[in-house]
């Protein structure tokens, strides 16, 4: 359901820009489902990783890391910018 809502937001964003005659921009989203017992800092770090993954996959897309997703430490560092340092608990 989250993906569907964000897809509508992304589509409406693009449509509104075009209707206003503004330059085309993309909107990518990184979303997480918070793990039981997970700190807010870790959830936010995973959301950052999901966002960078969305941008890596071509931008203008949505990446959801759910309960089965890997931890921040298991993400391929090639997906992240060189200066990325996720918040640590």
XYZ file of C-alpha atoms in Angstrom:
89
model
C 0.000 0.000 0.000
C 2.852 2.415 0.781
C 4.367 1.835 -2.632
C 1.023 2.601 -4.327
C 0.590 5.856 -2.388
C 4.121 7.008 -3.169
C 3.687 6.053 -6.824
C 0.685 8.398 -6.961
C 2.711 11.146 -5.265
C 5.557 10.644 -7.722
C 3.232 10.654 -10.732
C 1.291 13.718 -9.523
C 4.563 15.548 -8.867
C 5.733 14.937 -12.434
C 2.337 15.861 -13.896
C 2.173 19.110 -11.897
C 5.635 20.158 -13.063
C 4.744 19.480 -16.684
C 1.422 21.342 -16.376
C 3.241 24.367 -14.942
C 5.777 24.300 -17.762
C 8.627 23.631 -15.345
C 11.671 21.479 -16.102
C 11.311 17.737 -15.669
C 12.504 16.503 -12.292
C 12.490 13.036 -10.814
C 11.255 11.894 -7.428
C 12.741 8.846 -5.750
C 11.680 7.428 -2.402
C 13.384 5.150 0.103
C 10.976 3.522 2.536
C 11.539 1.085 5.382
C 9.408 -1.062 7.623
C 10.855 -0.645 11.077
C 12.191 -3.848 12.604
C 11.052 -4.806 16.093
C 13.488 -3.324 18.594
C 15.254 -1.267 15.928
C 16.368 2.220 16.926
C 15.123 5.265 15.070
C 18.699 6.000 13.945
C 18.993 2.555 12.357
C 15.590 2.890 10.666
C 16.624 6.258 9.228
C 19.953 4.828 8.070
C 18.134 2.021 6.263
C 15.787 4.591 4.688
C 18.854 6.507 3.460
C 20.203 3.314 1.930
C 16.846 2.596 0.267
C 16.832 6.111 -1.203
C 20.365 5.787 -2.561
C 19.402 2.404 -3.994
C 16.392 3.996 -5.730
C 18.633 6.636 -7.255
C 21.138 3.970 -8.308
C 18.381 1.975 -10.019
C 17.664 4.818 -12.402
C 15.949 7.429 -10.276
C 12.260 8.242 -10.354
C 11.429 5.059 -8.470
C 10.539 3.675 -5.068
C 12.557 1.183 -3.026
C 10.967 -0.422 0.030
C 13.064 -2.285 2.593
C 10.678 -4.428 4.565
C 11.199 -6.822 7.476
C 13.147 -9.232 5.281
C 15.556 -6.542 4.072
C 19.186 -6.594 4.951
C 20.737 -4.427 7.619
C 22.657 -1.260 6.790
C 25.955 -3.113 7.234
C 25.012 -5.654 4.547
C 24.242 -3.129 1.784
C 26.559 -3.108 -1.224
C 28.811 -0.059 -0.658
C 28.877 0.541 -4.423
C 25.248 1.686 -4.131
C 26.233 4.505 -1.799
C 28.012 7.782 -2.460
C 31.634 7.859 -1.255
C 30.880 10.198 1.654
C 27.787 8.315 2.902
C 27.864 7.613 6.618
C 24.554 6.367 7.966
C 23.526 7.331 11.478
C 24.567 4.663 13.944
C 22.683 3.801 17.125
